[in-house]
PDB file of C-alpha atoms in Angstrom:
ATOM      1  CA  MET J  29     -82.589 -89.509 101.945  1.00 45.00           C
ATOM      2  CA  SER J  30     -83.384 -88.183 105.425  1.00 48.00           C
ATOM      3  CA  GLY J  31     -87.007 -87.728 104.391  1.00 52.00           C
ATOM      4  CA  VAL J  32     -87.260 -91.376 103.384  1.00 56.00           C
ATOM      5  CA  ILE J  33     -85.669 -92.467 106.649  1.00 57.00           C
ATOM      6  CA  ASP J  34     -88.118 -90.351 108.638  1.00 74.00           C
ATOM      7  CA  GLN J  35     -91.026 -91.954 106.789  1.00 86.00           C
ATOM      8  CA  LEU J  36     -89.723 -95.406 107.662  1.00 90.00           C
ATOM      9  CA  LYS J  37     -89.279 -94.711 111.384  1.00 92.00           C
ATOM     10  CA  PRO J  38     -92.761 -95.996 112.368  1.00 94.00           C
ATOM     11  CA  LEU J  39     -92.160 -99.208 110.422  1.00 95.00           C
ATOM     12  CA  ILE J  40     -88.685 -99.649 111.901  1.00 95.00           C
ATOM     13  CA  LYS J  41     -90.188 -99.323 115.363  1.00 95.00           C
ATOM     14  CA  ARG J  42     -92.853-101.956 114.605  1.00 96.00           C
ATOM     15  CA  LEU J  43     -90.263-104.315 113.119  1.00 97.00           C
ATOM     16  CA  GLY J  44     -88.127-103.963 116.223  1.00 97.00           C
ATOM     17  CA  HIS J  45     -84.858-103.760 114.304  1.00 97.00           C
ATOM     18  CA  PRO J  46     -83.000-100.435 113.969  1.00 94.00           C
ATOM     19  CA  PHE J  47     -81.101-101.231 110.717  1.00 95.00           C
ATOM     20  CA  THR J  48     -77.510-100.120 110.526  1.00 95.00           C
ATOM     21  CA  ASP J  49     -77.911 -99.991 106.753  1.00 95.00           C
ATOM     22  CA  ARG J  50     -81.391 -98.636 106.113  1.00 94.00           C
ATOM     23  CA  ALA J  51     -80.902 -98.888 102.365  1.00 95.00           C
ATOM     24  CA  LEU J  52     -81.488-102.611 102.863  1.00 97.00           C
ATOM     25  CA  LEU J  53     -84.941-101.905 104.258  1.00 97.00           C
ATOM     26  CA  GLU J  54     -85.745 -99.558 101.380  1.00 96.00           C
ATOM     27  CA  LEU J  55     -84.721-102.273  98.929  1.00 97.00           C
ATOM     28  CA  ALA J  56     -86.814-104.868 100.773  1.00 97.00           C
ATOM     29  CA  LEU J  57     -89.866-102.639 100.334  1.00 97.00           C
ATOM     30  CA  THR J  58     -89.298-102.165  96.594  1.00 95.00           C
ATOM     31  CA  HIS J  59     -91.478-104.351  94.371  1.00 94.00           C
ATOM     32  CA  ARG J  60     -90.223-105.411  90.938  1.00 90.00           C
ATOM     33  CA  SER J  61     -92.890-103.210  89.339  1.00 91.00           C
ATOM     34  CA  HIS J  62     -90.994-100.195  90.691  1.00 91.00           C
ATOM     35  CA  GLY J  63     -87.766-100.867  88.812  1.00 86.00           C
ATOM     36  CA  GLN J  64     -84.793-103.103  88.186  1.00 90.00           C
ATOM     37  CA  ASP J  65     -83.431-102.670  91.724  1.00 93.00           C
ATOM     38  CA  ASN J  66     -86.073-104.563  93.687  1.00 95.00           C
ATOM     39  CA  ASN J  67     -86.587-106.957  96.573  1.00 96.00           C
ATOM     40  CA  GLU J  68     -86.558-110.296  94.738  1.00 96.00           C
ATOM     41  CA  ARG J  69     -83.036-111.321  95.800  1.00 98.00           C
ATOM     42  CA  LEU J  70     -83.711-110.379  99.426  1.00 98.00           C
ATOM     43  CA  GLU J  71     -86.994-112.283  99.229  1.00 97.00           C
ATOM     44  CA  PHE J  72     -85.105-115.398  98.067  1.00 97.00           C
ATOM     45  CA  LEU J  73     -82.722-115.092 101.013  1.00 98.00           C
ATOM     46  CA  GLY J  74     -85.438-114.298 103.535  1.00 98.00           C
ATOM     47  CA  ASP J  75     -87.515-117.301 102.473  1.00 97.00           C
ATOM     48  CA  SER J  76     -84.614-119.635 103.284  1.00 97.00           C
ATOM     49  CA  VAL J  77     -83.893-117.967 106.637  1.00 98.00           C
ATOM     50  CA  LEU J  78     -87.573-118.003 107.619  1.00 98.00           C
ATOM     51  CA  ASN J  79     -87.942-121.699 106.807  1.00 97.00           C
ATOM     52  CA  PHE J  80     -84.853-122.534 108.845  1.00 98.00           C
ATOM     53  CA  VAL J  81     -85.842-120.474 111.888  1.00 98.00           C
ATOM     54  CA  ILE J  82     -89.400-121.838 111.971  1.00 97.00           C
ATOM     55  CA  ALA J  83     -88.144-125.402 111.437  1.00 97.00           C
ATOM     56  CA  GLU J  84     -85.660-125.045 114.294  1.00 97.00           C
ATOM     57  CA  ALA J  85     -88.309-123.595 116.616  1.00 97.00           C
ATOM     58  CA  LEU J  86     -90.748-126.408 115.803  1.00 96.00           C
ATOM     59  CA  TYR J  87     -88.029-129.027 116.327  1.00 97.00           C
ATOM     60  CA  GLN J  88     -87.478-127.689 119.843  1.00 96.00           C
ATOM     61  CA  GLN J  89     -91.176-127.121 120.592  1.00 95.00           C
ATOM     62  CA  PHE J  90     -92.324-130.612 119.582  1.00 95.00           C
ATOM     63  CA  PRO J  91     -89.566-133.092 120.564  1.00 95.00           C
ATOM     64  CA  LYS J  92     -91.752-136.128 119.820  1.00 91.00           C
ATOM     65  CA  ALA J  93     -93.207-134.961 116.514  1.00 91.00           C
ATOM     66  CA  ARG J  94     -92.465-136.957 113.386  1.00 90.00           C
ATOM     67  CA  GLU J  95     -90.815-135.410 110.345  1.00 90.00           C
ATOM     68  CA  GLY J  96     -94.086-135.262 108.415  1.00 84.00           C
ATOM     69  CA  GLN J  97     -95.833-133.520 111.298  1.00 87.00           C
ATOM     70  CA  LEU J  98     -93.064-130.947 111.571  1.00 91.00           C
ATOM     71  CA  SER J  99     -93.201-130.333 107.827  1.00 88.00           C
ATOM     72  CA  ARG J 100     -96.942-129.685 107.913  1.00 84.00           C
ATOM     73  CA  LEU J 101     -96.619-127.366 110.914  1.00 90.00           C
ATOM     74  CA  ARG J 102     -93.891-125.411 109.163  1.00 92.00           C
ATOM     75  CA  ALA J 103     -95.958-125.177 105.986  1.00 87.00           C
ATOM     76  CA  ARG J 104     -98.802-123.741 108.034  1.00 85.00           C
ATOM     77  CA  GLN J 105     -96.523-121.058 109.472  1.00 91.00           C
ATOM     78  CA  VAL J 106     -94.746-120.005 106.283  1.00 92.00           C
ATOM     79  CA  LYS J 107     -97.616-120.149 103.785  1.00 86.00           C
ATOM     80  CA  GLY J 108     -98.436-116.975 101.914  1.00 87.00           C
ATOM     81  CA  VAL J 109    -101.680-116.262 103.747  1.00 84.00           C
ATOM     82  CA  THR J 110     -99.929-116.354 107.137  1.00 90.00           C
ATOM     83  CA  LEU J 111     -97.058-114.181 105.916  1.00 94.00           C
ATOM     84  CA  ALA J 112     -99.527-111.645 104.550  1.00 92.00           C
ATOM     85  CA  GLU J 113    -101.311-111.568 107.920  1.00 92.00           C
ATOM     86  CA  VAL J 114     -98.033-110.839 109.711  1.00 95.00           C
ATOM     87  CA  ALA J 115     -97.187-108.180 107.126  1.00 96.00           C
ATOM     88  CA  ARG J 116    -100.546-106.487 107.736  1.00 94.00           C
ATOM     89  CA  GLU J 117     -99.991-106.536 111.501  1.00 95.00           C
ATOM     90  CA  LEU J 118     -96.677-104.760 110.893  1.00 96.00           C
ATOM     91  CA  LYS J 119     -98.373-102.394 108.391  1.00 95.00           C
ATOM     92  CA  ILE J 120     -95.745-103.123 105.771  1.00 96.00           C
ATOM     93  CA  GLY J 121     -98.173-102.275 102.982  1.00 93.00           C
ATOM     94  CA  ASP J 122     -98.131 -98.610 103.993  1.00 93.00           C
ATOM     95  CA  HIS J 123     -94.465 -98.369 103.012  1.00 94.00           C
ATOM     96  CA  LEU J 124     -94.216-100.469  99.846  1.00 94.00           C
ATOM     97  CA  ARG J 125     -92.633 -98.927  96.755  1.00 92.00           C
ATOM     98  CA  LEU J 126     -94.737-100.046  93.796  1.00 92.00           C
ATOM     99  CA  GLY J 127     -94.995 -99.201  90.132  1.00 90.00           C
ATOM    100  CA  SER J 128     -97.930 -97.036  89.111  1.00 87.00           C
ATOM    101  CA  GLY J 129     -99.899 -99.991  87.757  1.00 86.00           C
ATOM    102  CA  GLU J 130     -99.571-102.022  90.945  1.00 85.00           C
ATOM    103  CA  MET J 131    -100.348 -98.953  93.028  1.00 83.00           C
ATOM    104  CA  LYS J 132    -103.572 -98.273  91.126  1.00 83.00           C
ATOM    105  CA  SER J 133    -104.685-101.904  91.362  1.00 83.00           C
ATOM    106  CA  GLY J 134    -104.206-102.005  95.142  1.00 84.00           C
ATOM    107  CA  GLY J 135    -100.954-103.964  95.149  1.00 81.00           C
ATOM    108  CA  HIS J 136    -100.112-102.784  98.659  1.00 84.00           C
ATOM    109  CA  ARG J 137    -103.037-104.890  99.899  1.00 85.00           C
ATOM    110  CA  ARG J 138    -102.351-108.019  97.829  1.00 86.00           C
ATOM    111  CA  ASP J 139    -101.404-111.114  99.818  1.00 88.00           C
ATOM    112  CA  SER J 140     -98.617-112.223  97.471  1.00 88.00           C
ATOM    113  CA  ILE J 141     -96.903-108.822  97.452  1.00 92.00           C
ATOM    114  CA  LEU J 142     -97.163-108.467 101.229  1.00 94.00           C
ATOM    115  CA  ALA J 143     -95.830-111.982 101.810  1.00 93.00           C
ATOM    116  CA  ASP J 144     -92.902-111.386  99.467  1.00 95.00           C
ATOM    117  CA  ALA J 145     -92.091-108.084 101.162  1.00 97.00           C
ATOM    118  CA  LEU J 146     -92.049-109.719 104.599  1.00 98.00           C
ATOM    119  CA  GLU J 147     -89.606-112.349 103.350  1.00 98.00           C
ATOM    120  CA  ALA J 148     -87.483-109.601 101.798  1.00 98.00           C
ATOM    121  CA  ILE J 149     -87.401-107.723 105.114  1.00 98.00           C
ATOM    122  CA  ILE J 150     -86.262-110.923 106.826  1.00 98.00           C
ATOM    123  CA  GLY J 151     -83.491-111.159 104.239  1.00 98.00           C
ATOM    124  CA  ALA J 152     -82.606-107.513 104.839  1.00 98.00           C
ATOM    125  CA  ILE J 153     -82.342-107.993 108.606  1.00 98.00           C
ATOM    126  CA  TYR J 154     -80.146-111.045 108.048  1.00 98.00           C
ATOM    127  CA  MET J 155     -77.811-109.066 105.806  1.00 98.00           C
ATOM    128  CA  ASP J 156     -77.816-106.149 108.250  1.00 98.00           C
ATOM    129  CA  ALA J 157     -77.265-107.996 111.521  1.00 97.00           C
ATOM    130  CA  GLY J 158     -76.897-111.758 111.051  1.00 97.00           C
ATOM    131  CA  LEU J 159     -78.845-114.837 112.043  1.00 98.00           C
ATOM    132  CA  GLU J 160     -79.346-114.259 115.766  1.00 97.00           C
ATOM    133  CA  ALA J 161     -80.963-110.855 115.289  1.00 98.00           C
ATOM    134  CA  THR J 162     -83.125-112.231 112.498  1.00 98.00           C
ATOM    135  CA  ARG J 163     -84.210-115.233 114.554  1.00 98.00           C
ATOM    136  CA  GLU J 164     -85.202-112.924 117.406  1.00 97.00           C
ATOM    137  CA  ARG J 165     -87.385-110.803 115.118  1.00 98.00           C
ATOM    138  CA  ILE J 166     -89.043-113.758 113.386  1.00 98.00           C
ATOM    139  CA  LEU J 167     -89.928-115.440 116.667  1.00 97.00           C
ATOM    140  CA  ALA J 168     -91.260-112.142 118.024  1.00 96.00           C
ATOM    141  CA  TRP J 169     -93.536-111.667 115.003  1.00 97.00           C
ATOM    142  CA  PHE J 170     -94.673-115.298 114.874  1.00 95.00           C
ATOM    143  CA  GLY J 171     -94.549-115.977 118.619  1.00 88.00           C
ATOM    144  CA  GLU J 172     -98.263-116.061 119.380  1.00 88.00           C
ATOM    145  CA  ARG J 173     -99.019-118.196 116.330  1.00 90.00           C
ATOM    146  CA  GLN J 174     -96.178-120.522 117.279  1.00 90.00           C
ATOM    147  CA  THR J 175     -97.368-121.059 120.833  1.00 89.00           C
ATOM    148  CA  ARG J 176    -100.917-121.818 119.640  1.00 88.00           C
ATOM    149  CA  LEU J 177     -99.742-124.706 117.462  1.00 89.00           C
ATOM    150  CA  THR J 178    -100.469-128.275 118.535  1.00 86.00           C
ATOM    151  CA  LEU J 179     -99.842-131.612 116.866  1.00 83.00           C
ATOM    152  CA  THR J 180    -103.545-131.746 115.996  1.00 74.00           C
ATOM    153  CA  ASP J 181    -102.707-128.987 113.492  1.00 63.00           C
ATOM    154  CA  THR J 182    -100.739-131.539 111.452  1.00 62.00           C
ATOM    155  CA  GLN J 183    -103.860-133.101 109.983  1.00 66.00           C
ATOM    156  CA  LYS J 184    -103.679-132.994 106.217  1.00 73.00           C
ATOM    157  CA  ASP J 185    -105.655-130.299 104.439  1.00 82.00           C
ATOM    158  CA  PRO J 186    -109.130-131.142 103.065  1.00 87.00           C
ATOM    159  CA  LYS J 187    -108.053-131.364  99.402  1.00 90.00           C
ATOM    160  CA  THR J 188    -105.298-133.836 100.241  1.00 86.00           C
ATOM    161  CA  ARG J 189    -107.579-135.923 102.467  1.00 83.00           C
ATOM    162  CA  LEU J 190    -110.290-136.067  99.809  1.00 91.00           C
ATOM    163  CA  GLN J 191    -107.838-137.016  97.073  1.00 90.00           C
ATOM    164  CA  GLU J 192    -106.213-139.742  99.180  1.00 84.00           C
ATOM    165  CA  TYR J 193    -109.624-141.143 100.160  1.00 87.00           C
ATOM    166  CA  LEU J 194    -110.685-141.442  96.526  1.00 90.00           C
ATOM    167  CA  GLN J 195    -107.322-142.802  95.374  1.00 90.00           C
ATOM    168  CA  SER J 196    -107.331-145.484  98.074  1.00 85.00           C
ATOM    169  CA  ARG J 197    -110.623-146.747  96.626  1.00 89.00           C
ATOM    170  CA  GLN J 198    -109.501-146.386  93.012  1.00 89.00           C
ATOM    171  CA  LEU J 199    -112.221-143.804  92.386  1.00 90.00           C
ATOM    172  CA  ALA J 200    -112.117-140.799  90.064  1.00 92.00           C
ATOM    173  CA  LEU J 201    -110.358-137.731  91.497  1.00 93.00           C
ATOM    174  CA  PRO J 202    -112.386-134.637  92.487  1.00 95.00           C
ATOM    175  CA  ARG J 203    -113.012-131.944  89.893  1.00 95.00           C
ATOM    176  CA  TYR J 204    -112.777-128.292  90.958  1.00 97.00           C
ATOM    177  CA  GLU J 205    -114.319-125.524  88.883  1.00 96.00           C
ATOM    178  CA  VAL J 206    -114.446-121.793  89.485  1.00 96.00           C
ATOM    179  CA  ILE J 207    -118.038-120.774  88.863  1.00 95.00           C
ATOM    180  CA  HIS J 208    -117.949-117.170  90.013  1.00 92.00           C
ATOM    181  CA  ILE J 209    -115.452-114.387  90.762  1.00 93.00           C
ATOM    182  CA  GLU J 210    -116.538-111.050  92.170  1.00 90.00           C
ATOM    183  CA  GLY J 211    -114.839-107.951  93.514  1.00 84.00           C
ATOM    184  CA  GLU J 212    -111.973-105.789  92.312  1.00 79.00           C
ATOM    185  CA  ALA J 213    -108.609-107.308  91.423  1.00 74.00           C
ATOM    186  CA  HIS J 214    -107.106-106.665  94.867  1.00 72.00           C
ATOM    187  CA  ALA J 215    -110.109-108.004  96.794  1.00 75.00           C
ATOM    188  CA  GLN J 216    -111.608-110.813  94.762  1.00 85.00           C
ATOM    189  CA  VAL J 217    -113.919-113.494  96.144  1.00 90.00           C
ATOM    190  CA  PHE J 218    -113.899-116.897  94.438  1.00 94.00           C
ATOM    191  CA  THR J 219    -116.697-119.450  94.398  1.00 95.00           C
ATOM    192  CA  VAL J 220    -115.591-122.973  93.505  1.00 96.00           C
ATOM    193  CA  GLU J 221    -117.565-126.188  93.204  1.00 96.00           C
ATOM    194  CA  CYS J 222    -116.187-129.658  93.866  1.00 96.00           C
ATOM    195  CA  GLY J 223    -117.518-132.579  91.853  1.00 95.00           C
ATOM    196  CA  VAL J 224    -117.149-136.244  92.815  1.00 95.00           C
ATOM    197  CA  ASP J 225    -118.991-139.192  91.319  1.00 93.00           C
ATOM    198  CA  GLN J 226    -120.282-140.312  94.732  1.00 90.00           C
ATOM    199  CA  LEU J 227    -122.490-137.225  95.167  1.00 92.00           C
ATOM    200  CA  ASP J 228    -125.411-136.069  93.043  1.00 92.00           C
ATOM    201  CA  TYR J 229    -124.598-132.414  93.773  1.00 93.00           C
ATOM    202  CA  ARG J 230    -121.456-130.279  93.904  1.00 94.00           C
ATOM    203  CA  PRO J 231    -120.548-128.649  97.243  1.00 95.00           C
ATOM    204  CA  LEU J 232    -119.489-125.013  97.000  1.00 95.00           C
ATOM    205  CA  GLY J 233    -116.558-123.251  98.603  1.00 93.00           C
ATOM    206  CA  VAL J 234    -116.004-119.500  98.894  1.00 92.00           C
ATOM    207  CA  GLY J 235    -112.697-117.781  99.630  1.00 88.00           C
ATOM    208  CA  SER J 236    -110.413-114.827  98.983  1.00 86.00           C
ATOM    209  CA  SER J 237    -108.326-117.022  96.672  1.00 89.00           C
ATOM    210  CA  ARG J 238    -109.041-119.976  94.445  1.00 91.00           C
ATOM    211  CA  ARG J 239    -106.981-122.195  96.735  1.00 89.00           C
ATOM    212  CA  LEU J 240    -108.970-121.265  99.827  1.00 90.00           C
ATOM    213  CA  ALA J 241    -112.268-121.744  97.986  1.00 92.00           C
ATOM    214  CA  GLU J 242    -111.157-125.185  96.785  1.00 94.00           C
ATOM    215  CA  GLN J 243    -110.183-126.184 100.327  1.00 91.00           C
ATOM    216  CA  GLN J 244    -113.598-125.169 101.638  1.00 93.00           C
ATOM    217  CA  ALA J 245    -115.366-127.048  98.842  1.00 94.00           C
ATOM    218  CA  ALA J 246    -113.268-130.138  99.591  1.00 93.00           C
ATOM    219  CA  GLU J 247    -114.108-129.894 103.302  1.00 90.00           C
ATOM    220  CA  LYS J 248    -117.830-129.756 102.527  1.00 93.00           C
ATOM    221  CA  THR J 249    -117.424-132.738 100.204  1.00 94.00           C
ATOM    222  CA  LEU J 250    -115.715-134.712 102.971  1.00 90.00           C
ATOM    223  CA  GLN J 251    -118.602-133.861 105.300  1.00 90.00           C
ATOM    224  CA  ALA J 252    -121.158-134.919 102.692  1.00 91.00           C
ATOM    225  CA  LEU J 253    -119.354-138.236 102.237  1.00 89.00           C
ATOM    226  CA  GLU J 254    -119.214-138.556 106.065  1.00 83.00           C
ATOM    227  CA  ILE J 255    -115.442-138.827 106.062  1.00 71.00           C
ATOM    228  CA  LYS J 256    -113.819-137.767 109.314  1.00 57.00           C
TER     229      LYS J 256
END
């Protein structure tokens, strides 16, 4: 046990929480591929705590923002890509406990696994020390991102804007198709094309996930249609 604790000391220092019960941290780092005792329950708890803390911070930061604006700002902060970025900054991937299959396929670098582990760690801190300590850690990790937010960040994403534009004119919805995937499973690059009847060509989007590629393709389609 002491060996495991020693290995976690660098992570504990980066997290900024000492953990009275370090078994909670070990559990938070344990992916379901590793065994029956895993981080899924802590992830469930941490997701709820994270959403509350970010919502509360946004409510205080933007006193004149409407509910829809606050919702979009929160979604930007708690989306999987952002959580994975924070997890990488904290080097959580170096300490994940994965099954052999996930380990071989580079699971410690996968966005979804990193995001889930961060939420599980938030749940673990909450169980270890309560809401105030957890709020302090979340705001410390997300602080710079939080202060950079403005209400201009509440503009709807390109896919939503394109869909609403077409729907408002009773036109056919856009069609997204993955035309190419390259790279290994843990570092794939997707190429997606977006088809709309108003264009005689299909703009392409490229991203590290299908969702990101679709968003880029939608943005290029909006530009081609000269929609602000």
